[in-house]
Coordinates of C-alpha atoms and ligand atoms in Angstrom, one line a residue:
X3 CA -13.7 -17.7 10.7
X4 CA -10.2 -18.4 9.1
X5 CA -6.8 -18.8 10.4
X6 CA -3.4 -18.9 8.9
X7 CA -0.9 -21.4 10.8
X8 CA 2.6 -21.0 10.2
X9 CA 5.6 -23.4 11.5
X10 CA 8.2 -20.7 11.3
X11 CA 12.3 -21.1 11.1
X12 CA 12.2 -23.0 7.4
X13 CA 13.8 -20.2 4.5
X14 CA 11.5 -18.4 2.1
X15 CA 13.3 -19.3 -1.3
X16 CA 11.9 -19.5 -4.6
X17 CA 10.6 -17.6 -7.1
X18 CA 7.0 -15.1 -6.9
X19 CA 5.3 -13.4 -9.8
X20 CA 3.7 -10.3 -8.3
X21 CA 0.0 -9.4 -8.3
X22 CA -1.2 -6.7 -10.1
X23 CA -1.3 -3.0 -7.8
X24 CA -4.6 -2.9 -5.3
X25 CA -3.8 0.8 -5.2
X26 CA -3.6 1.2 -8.7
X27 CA -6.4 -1.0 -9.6
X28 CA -9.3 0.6 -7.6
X29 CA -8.9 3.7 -8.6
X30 CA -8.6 2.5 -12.4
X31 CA -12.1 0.4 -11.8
X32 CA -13.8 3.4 -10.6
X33 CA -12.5 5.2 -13.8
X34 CA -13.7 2.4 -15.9
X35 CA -17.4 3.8 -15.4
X36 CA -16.8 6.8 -17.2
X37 CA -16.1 5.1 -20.3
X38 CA -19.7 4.4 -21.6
X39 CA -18.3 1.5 -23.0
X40 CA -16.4 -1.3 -22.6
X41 CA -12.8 -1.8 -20.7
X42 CA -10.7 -4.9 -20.3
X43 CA -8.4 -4.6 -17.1
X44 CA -5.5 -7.2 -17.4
X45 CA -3.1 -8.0 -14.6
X46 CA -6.2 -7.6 -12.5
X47 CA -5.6 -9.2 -8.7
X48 CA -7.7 -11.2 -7.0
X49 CA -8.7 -10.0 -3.7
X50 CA -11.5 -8.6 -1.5
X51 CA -11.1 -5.1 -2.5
X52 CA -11.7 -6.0 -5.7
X53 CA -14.6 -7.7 -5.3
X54 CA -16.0 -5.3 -3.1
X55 CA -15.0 -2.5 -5.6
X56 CA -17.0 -5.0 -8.5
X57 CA -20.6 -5.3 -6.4
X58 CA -20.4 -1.6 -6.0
X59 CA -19.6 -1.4 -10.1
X60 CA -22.4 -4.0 -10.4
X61 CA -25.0 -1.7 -8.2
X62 CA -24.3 1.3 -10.4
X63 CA -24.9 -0.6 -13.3
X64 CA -22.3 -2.1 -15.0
X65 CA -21.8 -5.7 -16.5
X66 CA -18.5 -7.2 -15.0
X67 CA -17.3 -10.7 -16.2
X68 CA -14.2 -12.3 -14.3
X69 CA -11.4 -14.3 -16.3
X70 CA -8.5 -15.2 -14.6
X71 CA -6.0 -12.3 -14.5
X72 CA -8.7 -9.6 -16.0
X73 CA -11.6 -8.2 -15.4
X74 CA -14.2 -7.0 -18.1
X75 CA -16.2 -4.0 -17.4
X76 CA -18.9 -3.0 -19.1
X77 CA -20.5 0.2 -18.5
X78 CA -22.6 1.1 -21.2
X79 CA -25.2 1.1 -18.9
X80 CA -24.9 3.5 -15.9
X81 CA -27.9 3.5 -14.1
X82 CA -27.0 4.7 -10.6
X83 CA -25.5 7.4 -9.0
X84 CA -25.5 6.0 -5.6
X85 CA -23.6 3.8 -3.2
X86 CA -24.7 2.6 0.1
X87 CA -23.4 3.2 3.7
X88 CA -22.7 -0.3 4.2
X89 CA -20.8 -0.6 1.3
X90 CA -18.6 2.6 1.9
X91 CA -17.6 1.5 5.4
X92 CA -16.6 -2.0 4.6
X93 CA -14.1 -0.2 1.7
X94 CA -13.4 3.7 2.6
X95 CA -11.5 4.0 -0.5
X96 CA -14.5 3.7 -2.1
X97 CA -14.7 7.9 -2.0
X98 CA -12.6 7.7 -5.3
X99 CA -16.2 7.2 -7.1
X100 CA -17.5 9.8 -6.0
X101 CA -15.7 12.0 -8.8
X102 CA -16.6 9.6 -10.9
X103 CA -20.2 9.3 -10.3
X104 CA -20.2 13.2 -10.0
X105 CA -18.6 13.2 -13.7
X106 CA -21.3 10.6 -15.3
X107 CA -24.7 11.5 -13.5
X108 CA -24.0 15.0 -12.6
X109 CA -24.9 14.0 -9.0
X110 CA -24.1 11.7 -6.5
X111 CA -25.1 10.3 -3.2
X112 CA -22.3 8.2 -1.3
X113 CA -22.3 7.2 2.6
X114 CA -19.8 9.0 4.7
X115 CA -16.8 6.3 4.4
X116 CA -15.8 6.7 8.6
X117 CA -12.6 5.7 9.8
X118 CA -10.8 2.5 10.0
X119 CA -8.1 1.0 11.9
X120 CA -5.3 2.7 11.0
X121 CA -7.0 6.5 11.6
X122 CA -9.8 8.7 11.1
X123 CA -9.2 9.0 7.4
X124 CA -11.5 12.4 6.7
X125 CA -12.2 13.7 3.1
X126 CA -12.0 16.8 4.1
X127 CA -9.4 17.4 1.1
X128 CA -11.8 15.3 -1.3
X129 CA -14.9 17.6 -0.4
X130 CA -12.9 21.2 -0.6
X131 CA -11.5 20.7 -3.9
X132 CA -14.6 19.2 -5.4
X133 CA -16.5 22.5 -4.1
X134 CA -13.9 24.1 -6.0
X135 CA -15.4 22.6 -9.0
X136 CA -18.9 23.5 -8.5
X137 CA -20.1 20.7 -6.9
X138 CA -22.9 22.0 -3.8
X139 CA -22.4 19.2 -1.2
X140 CA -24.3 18.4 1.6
X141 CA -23.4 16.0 4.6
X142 CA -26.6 14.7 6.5
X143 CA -27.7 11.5 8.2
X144 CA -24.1 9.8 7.2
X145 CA -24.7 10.7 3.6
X146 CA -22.7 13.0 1.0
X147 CA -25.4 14.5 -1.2
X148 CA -24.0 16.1 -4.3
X149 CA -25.2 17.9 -7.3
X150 CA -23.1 19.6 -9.5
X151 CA -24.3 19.9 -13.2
X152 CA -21.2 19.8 -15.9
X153 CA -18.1 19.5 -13.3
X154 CA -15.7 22.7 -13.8
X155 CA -12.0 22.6 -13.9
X156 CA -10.4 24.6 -11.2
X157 CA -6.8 25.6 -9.3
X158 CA -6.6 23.0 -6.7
X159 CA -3.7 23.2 -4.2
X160 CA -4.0 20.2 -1.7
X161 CA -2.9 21.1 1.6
X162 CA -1.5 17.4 2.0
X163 CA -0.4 15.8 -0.8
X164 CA -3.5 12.9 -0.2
X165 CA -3.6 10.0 -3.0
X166 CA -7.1 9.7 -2.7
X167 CA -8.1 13.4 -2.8
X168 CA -5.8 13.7 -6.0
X169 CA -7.4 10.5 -7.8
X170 CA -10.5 12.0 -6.9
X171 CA -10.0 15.4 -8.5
X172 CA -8.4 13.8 -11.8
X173 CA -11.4 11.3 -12.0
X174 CA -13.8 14.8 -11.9
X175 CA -11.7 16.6 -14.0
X176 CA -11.1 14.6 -17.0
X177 CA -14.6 15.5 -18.8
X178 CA -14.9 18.9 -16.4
X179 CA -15.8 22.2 -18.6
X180 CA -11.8 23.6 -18.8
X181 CA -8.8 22.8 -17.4
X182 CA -8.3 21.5 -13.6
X183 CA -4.6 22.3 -11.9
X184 CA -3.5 20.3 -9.2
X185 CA -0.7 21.4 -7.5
X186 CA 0.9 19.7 -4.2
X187 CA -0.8 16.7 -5.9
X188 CA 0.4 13.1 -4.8
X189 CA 3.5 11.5 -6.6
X190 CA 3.0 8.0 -6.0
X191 CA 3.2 5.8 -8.4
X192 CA -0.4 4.4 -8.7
X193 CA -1.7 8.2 -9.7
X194 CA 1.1 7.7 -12.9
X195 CA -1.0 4.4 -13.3
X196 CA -4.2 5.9 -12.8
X197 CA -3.4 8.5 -15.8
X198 CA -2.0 6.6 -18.0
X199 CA -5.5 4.3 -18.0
X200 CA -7.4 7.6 -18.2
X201 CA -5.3 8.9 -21.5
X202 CA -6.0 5.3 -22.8
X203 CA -9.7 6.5 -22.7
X204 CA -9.5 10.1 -24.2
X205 CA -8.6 11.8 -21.4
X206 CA -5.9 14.7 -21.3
X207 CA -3.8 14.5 -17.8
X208 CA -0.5 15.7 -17.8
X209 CA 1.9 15.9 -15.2
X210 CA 1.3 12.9 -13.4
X211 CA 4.0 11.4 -10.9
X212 CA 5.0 15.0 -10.2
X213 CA 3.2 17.2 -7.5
X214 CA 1.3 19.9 -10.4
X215 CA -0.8 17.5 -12.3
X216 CA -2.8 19.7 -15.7
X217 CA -5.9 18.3 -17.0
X218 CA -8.1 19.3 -19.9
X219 CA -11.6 18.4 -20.1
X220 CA -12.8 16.7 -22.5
X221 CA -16.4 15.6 -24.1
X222 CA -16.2 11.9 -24.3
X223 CA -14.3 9.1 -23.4
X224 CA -14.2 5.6 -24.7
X225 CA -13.5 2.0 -23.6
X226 CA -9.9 0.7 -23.7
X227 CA -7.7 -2.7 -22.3
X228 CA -5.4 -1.7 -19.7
X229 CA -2.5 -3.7 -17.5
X230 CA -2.0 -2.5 -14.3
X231 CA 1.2 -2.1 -12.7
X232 CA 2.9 -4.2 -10.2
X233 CA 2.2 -4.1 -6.6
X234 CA 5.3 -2.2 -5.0
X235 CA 4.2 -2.9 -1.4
X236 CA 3.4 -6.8 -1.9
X237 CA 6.7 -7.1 -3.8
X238 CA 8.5 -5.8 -0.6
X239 CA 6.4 -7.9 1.8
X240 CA 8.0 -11.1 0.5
X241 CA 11.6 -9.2 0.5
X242 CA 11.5 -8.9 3.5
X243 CA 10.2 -12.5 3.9
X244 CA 13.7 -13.9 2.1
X245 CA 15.6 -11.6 4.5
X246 CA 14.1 -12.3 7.9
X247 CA 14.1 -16.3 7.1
X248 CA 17.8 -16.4 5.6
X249 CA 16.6 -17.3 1.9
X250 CA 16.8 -16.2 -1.3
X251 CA 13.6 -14.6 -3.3
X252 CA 13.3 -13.4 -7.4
X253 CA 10.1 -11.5 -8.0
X254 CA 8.8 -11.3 -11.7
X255 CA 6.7 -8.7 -13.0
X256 CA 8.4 -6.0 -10.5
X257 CA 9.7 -2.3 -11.1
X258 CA 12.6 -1.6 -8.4
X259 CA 12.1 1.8 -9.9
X260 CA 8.6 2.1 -7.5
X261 CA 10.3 0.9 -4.8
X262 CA 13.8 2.8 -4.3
X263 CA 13.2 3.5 -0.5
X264 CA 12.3 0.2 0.6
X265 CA 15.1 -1.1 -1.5
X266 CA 17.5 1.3 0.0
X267 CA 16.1 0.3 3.3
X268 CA 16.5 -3.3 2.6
X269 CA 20.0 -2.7 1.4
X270 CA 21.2 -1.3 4.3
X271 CA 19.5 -4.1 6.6
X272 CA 21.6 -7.0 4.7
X273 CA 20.1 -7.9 1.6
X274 CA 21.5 -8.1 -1.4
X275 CA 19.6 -7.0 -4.0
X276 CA 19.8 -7.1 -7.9
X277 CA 17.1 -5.4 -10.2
X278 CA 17.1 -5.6 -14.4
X279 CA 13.9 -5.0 -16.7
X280 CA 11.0 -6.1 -14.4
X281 CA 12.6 -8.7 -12.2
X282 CA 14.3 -8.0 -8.4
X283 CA 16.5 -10.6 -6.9
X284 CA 17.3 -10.7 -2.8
X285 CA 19.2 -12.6 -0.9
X286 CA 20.3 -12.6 2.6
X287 CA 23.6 -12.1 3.5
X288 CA 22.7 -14.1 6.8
X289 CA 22.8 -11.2 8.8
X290 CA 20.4 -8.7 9.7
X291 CA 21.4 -5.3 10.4
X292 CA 19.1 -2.7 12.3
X293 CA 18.0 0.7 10.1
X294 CA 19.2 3.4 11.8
X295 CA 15.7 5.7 11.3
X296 CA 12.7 4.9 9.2
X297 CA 9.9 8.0 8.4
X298 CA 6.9 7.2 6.5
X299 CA 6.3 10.2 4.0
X300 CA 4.5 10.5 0.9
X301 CA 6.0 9.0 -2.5
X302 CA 9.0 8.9 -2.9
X303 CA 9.6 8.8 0.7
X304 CA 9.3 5.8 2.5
X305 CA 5.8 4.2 1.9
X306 CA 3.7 4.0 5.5
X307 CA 2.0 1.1 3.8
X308 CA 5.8 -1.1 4.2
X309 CA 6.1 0.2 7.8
X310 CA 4.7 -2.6 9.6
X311 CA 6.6 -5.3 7.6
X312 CA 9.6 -3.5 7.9
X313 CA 9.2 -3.6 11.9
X314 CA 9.3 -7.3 11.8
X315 CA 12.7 -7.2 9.8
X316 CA 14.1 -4.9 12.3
X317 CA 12.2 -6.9 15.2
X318 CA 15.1 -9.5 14.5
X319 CA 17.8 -7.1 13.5
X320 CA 21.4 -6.5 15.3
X321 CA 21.0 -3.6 17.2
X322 CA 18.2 -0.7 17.6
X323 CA 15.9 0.8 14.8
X324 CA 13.3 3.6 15.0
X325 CA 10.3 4.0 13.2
X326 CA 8.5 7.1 12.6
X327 CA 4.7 7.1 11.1
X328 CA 3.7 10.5 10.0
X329 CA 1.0 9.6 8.0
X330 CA -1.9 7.9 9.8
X331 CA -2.2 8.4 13.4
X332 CA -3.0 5.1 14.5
X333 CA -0.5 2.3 12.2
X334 CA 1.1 0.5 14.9
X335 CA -1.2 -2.1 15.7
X336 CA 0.7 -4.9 15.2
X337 CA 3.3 -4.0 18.0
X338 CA 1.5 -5.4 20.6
X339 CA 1.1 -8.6 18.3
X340 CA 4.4 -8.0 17.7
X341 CA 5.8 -8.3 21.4
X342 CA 3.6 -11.5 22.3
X343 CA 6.0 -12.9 19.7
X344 CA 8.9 -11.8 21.9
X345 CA 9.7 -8.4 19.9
X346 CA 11.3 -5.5 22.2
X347 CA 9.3 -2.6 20.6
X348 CA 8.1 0.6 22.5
X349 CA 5.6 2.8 21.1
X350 CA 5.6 6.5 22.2
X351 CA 3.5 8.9 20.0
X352 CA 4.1 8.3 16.7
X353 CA 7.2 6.6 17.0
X354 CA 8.2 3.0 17.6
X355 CA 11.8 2.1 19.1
X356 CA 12.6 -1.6 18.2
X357 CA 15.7 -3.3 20.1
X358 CA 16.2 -6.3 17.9
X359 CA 16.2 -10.2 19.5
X360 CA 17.6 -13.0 18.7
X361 CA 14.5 -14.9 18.4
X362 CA 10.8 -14.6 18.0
X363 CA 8.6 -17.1 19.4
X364 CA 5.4 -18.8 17.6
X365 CA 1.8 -17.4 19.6
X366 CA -2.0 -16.8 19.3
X367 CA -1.9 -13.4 17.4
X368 CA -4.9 -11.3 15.4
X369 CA -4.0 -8.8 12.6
X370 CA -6.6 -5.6 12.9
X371 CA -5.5 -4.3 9.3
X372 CA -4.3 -5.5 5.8
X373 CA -0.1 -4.6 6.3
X374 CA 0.0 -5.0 10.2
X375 CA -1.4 -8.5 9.5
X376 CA 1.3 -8.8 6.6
X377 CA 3.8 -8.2 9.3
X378 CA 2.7 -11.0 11.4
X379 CA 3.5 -13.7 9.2
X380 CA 6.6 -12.4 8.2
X381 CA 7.2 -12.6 12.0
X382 CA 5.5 -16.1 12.4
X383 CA 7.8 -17.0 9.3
X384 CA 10.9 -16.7 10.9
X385 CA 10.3 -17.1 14.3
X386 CA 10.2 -20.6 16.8
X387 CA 7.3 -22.4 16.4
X388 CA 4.1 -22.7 15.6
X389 CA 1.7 -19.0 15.4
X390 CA -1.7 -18.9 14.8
X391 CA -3.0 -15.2 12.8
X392 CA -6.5 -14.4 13.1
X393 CA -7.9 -11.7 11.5
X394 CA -6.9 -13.0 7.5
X395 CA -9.6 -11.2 6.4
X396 CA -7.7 -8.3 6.6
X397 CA -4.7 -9.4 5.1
X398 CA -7.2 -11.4 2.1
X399 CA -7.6 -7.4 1.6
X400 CA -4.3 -6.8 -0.3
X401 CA -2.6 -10.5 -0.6
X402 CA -3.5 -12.8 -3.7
X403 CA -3.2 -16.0 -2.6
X404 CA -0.6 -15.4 -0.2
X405 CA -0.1 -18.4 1.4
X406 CA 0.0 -20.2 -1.9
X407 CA 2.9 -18.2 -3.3
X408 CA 4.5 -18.3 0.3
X409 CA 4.1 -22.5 0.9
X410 CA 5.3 -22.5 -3.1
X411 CA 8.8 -21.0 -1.9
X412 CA 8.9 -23.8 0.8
X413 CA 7.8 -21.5 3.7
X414 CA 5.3 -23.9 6.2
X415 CA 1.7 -22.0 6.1
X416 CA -1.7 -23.3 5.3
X417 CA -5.0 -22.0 6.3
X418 CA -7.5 -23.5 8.4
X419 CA -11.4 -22.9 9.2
X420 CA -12.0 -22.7 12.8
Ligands
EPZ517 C1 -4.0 5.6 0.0 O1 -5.0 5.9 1.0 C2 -3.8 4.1 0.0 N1 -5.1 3.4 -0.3 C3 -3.3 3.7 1.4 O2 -3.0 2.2 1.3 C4 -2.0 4.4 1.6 O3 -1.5 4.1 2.9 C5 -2.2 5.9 1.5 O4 -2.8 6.2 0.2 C6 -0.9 6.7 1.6 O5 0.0 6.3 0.6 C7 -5.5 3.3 -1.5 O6 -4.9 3.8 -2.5 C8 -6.8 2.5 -1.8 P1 -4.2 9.7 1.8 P2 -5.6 7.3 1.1 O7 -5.4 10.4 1.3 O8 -5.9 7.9 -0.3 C9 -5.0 12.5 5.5 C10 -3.1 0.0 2.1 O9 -2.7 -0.5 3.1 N2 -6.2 13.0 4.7 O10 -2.9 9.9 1.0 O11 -6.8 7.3 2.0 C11 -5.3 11.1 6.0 O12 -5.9 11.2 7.2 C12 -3.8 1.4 2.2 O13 -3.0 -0.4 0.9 C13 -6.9 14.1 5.2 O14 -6.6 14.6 6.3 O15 -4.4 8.1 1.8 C14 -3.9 10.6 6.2 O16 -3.3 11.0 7.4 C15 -3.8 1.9 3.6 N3 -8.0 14.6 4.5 C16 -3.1 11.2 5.0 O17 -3.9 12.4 4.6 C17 -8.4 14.0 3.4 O18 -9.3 14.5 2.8 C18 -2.8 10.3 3.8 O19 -4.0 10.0 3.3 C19 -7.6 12.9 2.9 C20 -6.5 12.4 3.5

């Protein structure tokens, strides 16, 4: 088992390029199958999801070779139309192939993804609206079994505007007999990402990045090279980082545009910020003001994904900040983690109160998902001492290299086998 150590109370400064998008780049992988040819994938990060994301690629059939910063897919050769339990519980997001699948075989048979740390996470949504499109589906002994034919566009109103469930419907739609219509579809960012690799390949999806996304079927797609978009949340992670440690941070490869809450946010918790073309700038003013209310909501709200790092920054604010987490019913995890540090944070329902202190103090703590553990080293980075995180593999989810880039900006982390 790993461990990071961090010796906290030295400044993050230096300079970060940011990784390619995990959020954008799954979905785009899973796309990648309907191609029946060959797509390069530049900007490509390196982490666990994507390597989970490339055996279940592999098991279906395709060819995959690694360089460093792209992936190559090949998937001429589609030979499955399955994916194992196993597999979909160690990466529930892997229910964005099951469109995909559904489009290239005509049927499909995926294990029930479950829940994770942060909530139940049902596909509920996923399931309706793929109905809607003629798919018959049946759940039994932890397995979706799905046969549908040629997929058929359709009206699809999500009740919630869920990224997945909207991924999930464009992925069907794009070679579906007709046109699909999804209205009250997600806004975030990665689904703009998600079409614009999908037009690259033939498709016809219009309206992405608003909440009525139009999409016309086509016959065929083809194979195409495609650079994925920054990662808005990692960006903000190390933000926060140059804030919380009194430092001062530029991030290449970024687009402030993404990230206007968090920015906002970070604004009016004493950074200064300066953004132009792809690069964002931060330094701390040396003080750390507390946000009055944060809500997560879907894009462009504020992300729930940058809750939990935020909560360290206001962990060592001046004064009182609430957070509120509407979108998964079980994201505060790393409170408790948190307090053991010497945070003042009180959870009732799904809101957190967080009385800021002067000081955090290094300790033994375990992050039980990929942004809660995020949060803990921005904690360990700026608090007294010496903190031990267990639990990395979580945070190995989301973060290239992350202690690399961090101990390149003069922050003290390493990572040890135990
Ligand atoms: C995506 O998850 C992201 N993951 C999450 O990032 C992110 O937090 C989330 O969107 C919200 O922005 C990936 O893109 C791989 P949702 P997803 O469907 O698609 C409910 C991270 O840390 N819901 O928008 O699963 C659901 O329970 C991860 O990078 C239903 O009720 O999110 C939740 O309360 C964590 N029924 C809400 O909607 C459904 O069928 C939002 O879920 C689907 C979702």
């Amino acid at each position: 088992m790993n461990k990071l150590v961090v010796e906290g109370g030295v400044p993050l400064s230096g300079e970060i390029t940011v990784q390619g998008a995990k959020n954008a780049v799954l979905p785009i992988l899973a796309a990648s199958i309907m191609s029946g040819e060959s797509c390069v994938i530049h900007n490509c990060p390196w982490l666990r999801d994507v390597e989970k994301t490339g055996i279940i690629l592999e098991r279906l059939g395709c060819n995959l070779k690694r360089g460093t910063g792209e992936i190559y897919v090949d998937a001429s050769d589609i030979n499955k139309c399955r994916i194992d339990e196993r597999l979909m519980r160690e990466m529930r997001s892997s229910i964005i192939f099951l469109g995909a699948i559904l489009s290239v075989c005509g049927r499909a048979e995926v294990g029930l993804p479950g829940g994770c740390p942060i909530g139940l996470r049902p596909v509920d949504l996923h399931l309706k609206a793929l109905r809607q499109m003629g798919v018959l589906i049946e759940e039994q002994h932890g397995y979706l079994r799905c046969e549908c034919g040629r997929l058929k566009g359709a009206n699809i109103h999500l009740d919630f505007p869920s990224v997945g469930a909207t991924e999930n419907v464009m992925l069907a739609a794009v070679k579906a007999e007709g046109t699909t219509i999804i209205t009250n579809a997600a806004r975030e960012p990665e689904i703009t990402d998600l079409a614009r690799f999908l037009n690259k390949m033939g498709a016809k999806v219009n309206g992405a990045g608003s909440s009525m996304i139009v999409i016309d079927g086509v016959e065929k797609l083809h194979g195409t090279e495609y650079s994925v978009m920054p990662d808005r949340i990692v960006a903000q992670t190390y933000m926060i980082g140059a804030l919380m440690t009194g430092g001062e941070l530029l991030l290449n490869g970024v687009e402030c545009a993404h990230m206007q809450a968090g920015l906002s946010a970070l604004t009016e918790m004493g950074g200064r910020i300066k953004c132009e073309k792809n690069k964002a700038y931060i330094k701390s003013t040396g003080h750390i003001n507390s946000v009055h209310i944060i809500k997560t909501m879907p894009y462009p709200g504020f992300p729930t994904d940058a809750q939990s790092p935020f909560m360290a920054l206001a962990a060592i604010a001046d004064g009182t900040s609430v957070f509120v987490e509407n979108i998964f019913e079980n994201r505060f995890r790393h409170v408790d983690e948190l307090v053991r540090m010497g945070a003042d944070i009180k959870v009732e329902g799904r809101s957190a109160v967080v009385r800021g202190v002067k000081k955090l103090y290094g300790a033994n703590v375990e992050a039980y998902e990929l942004r809660g553990g995020a949060a803990l080293i921005l904690a360990a980075m700026a608090a007294d001492g010496r903190t031990e995180i267990s639990g990395i593999e979580f945070i190995d989810r989301g973060y290239e290299n992350i202690e690399g880039n961090l101990s390149r900006c003069g922050v003290r982390i390493r990572r040890i086998r135990v």
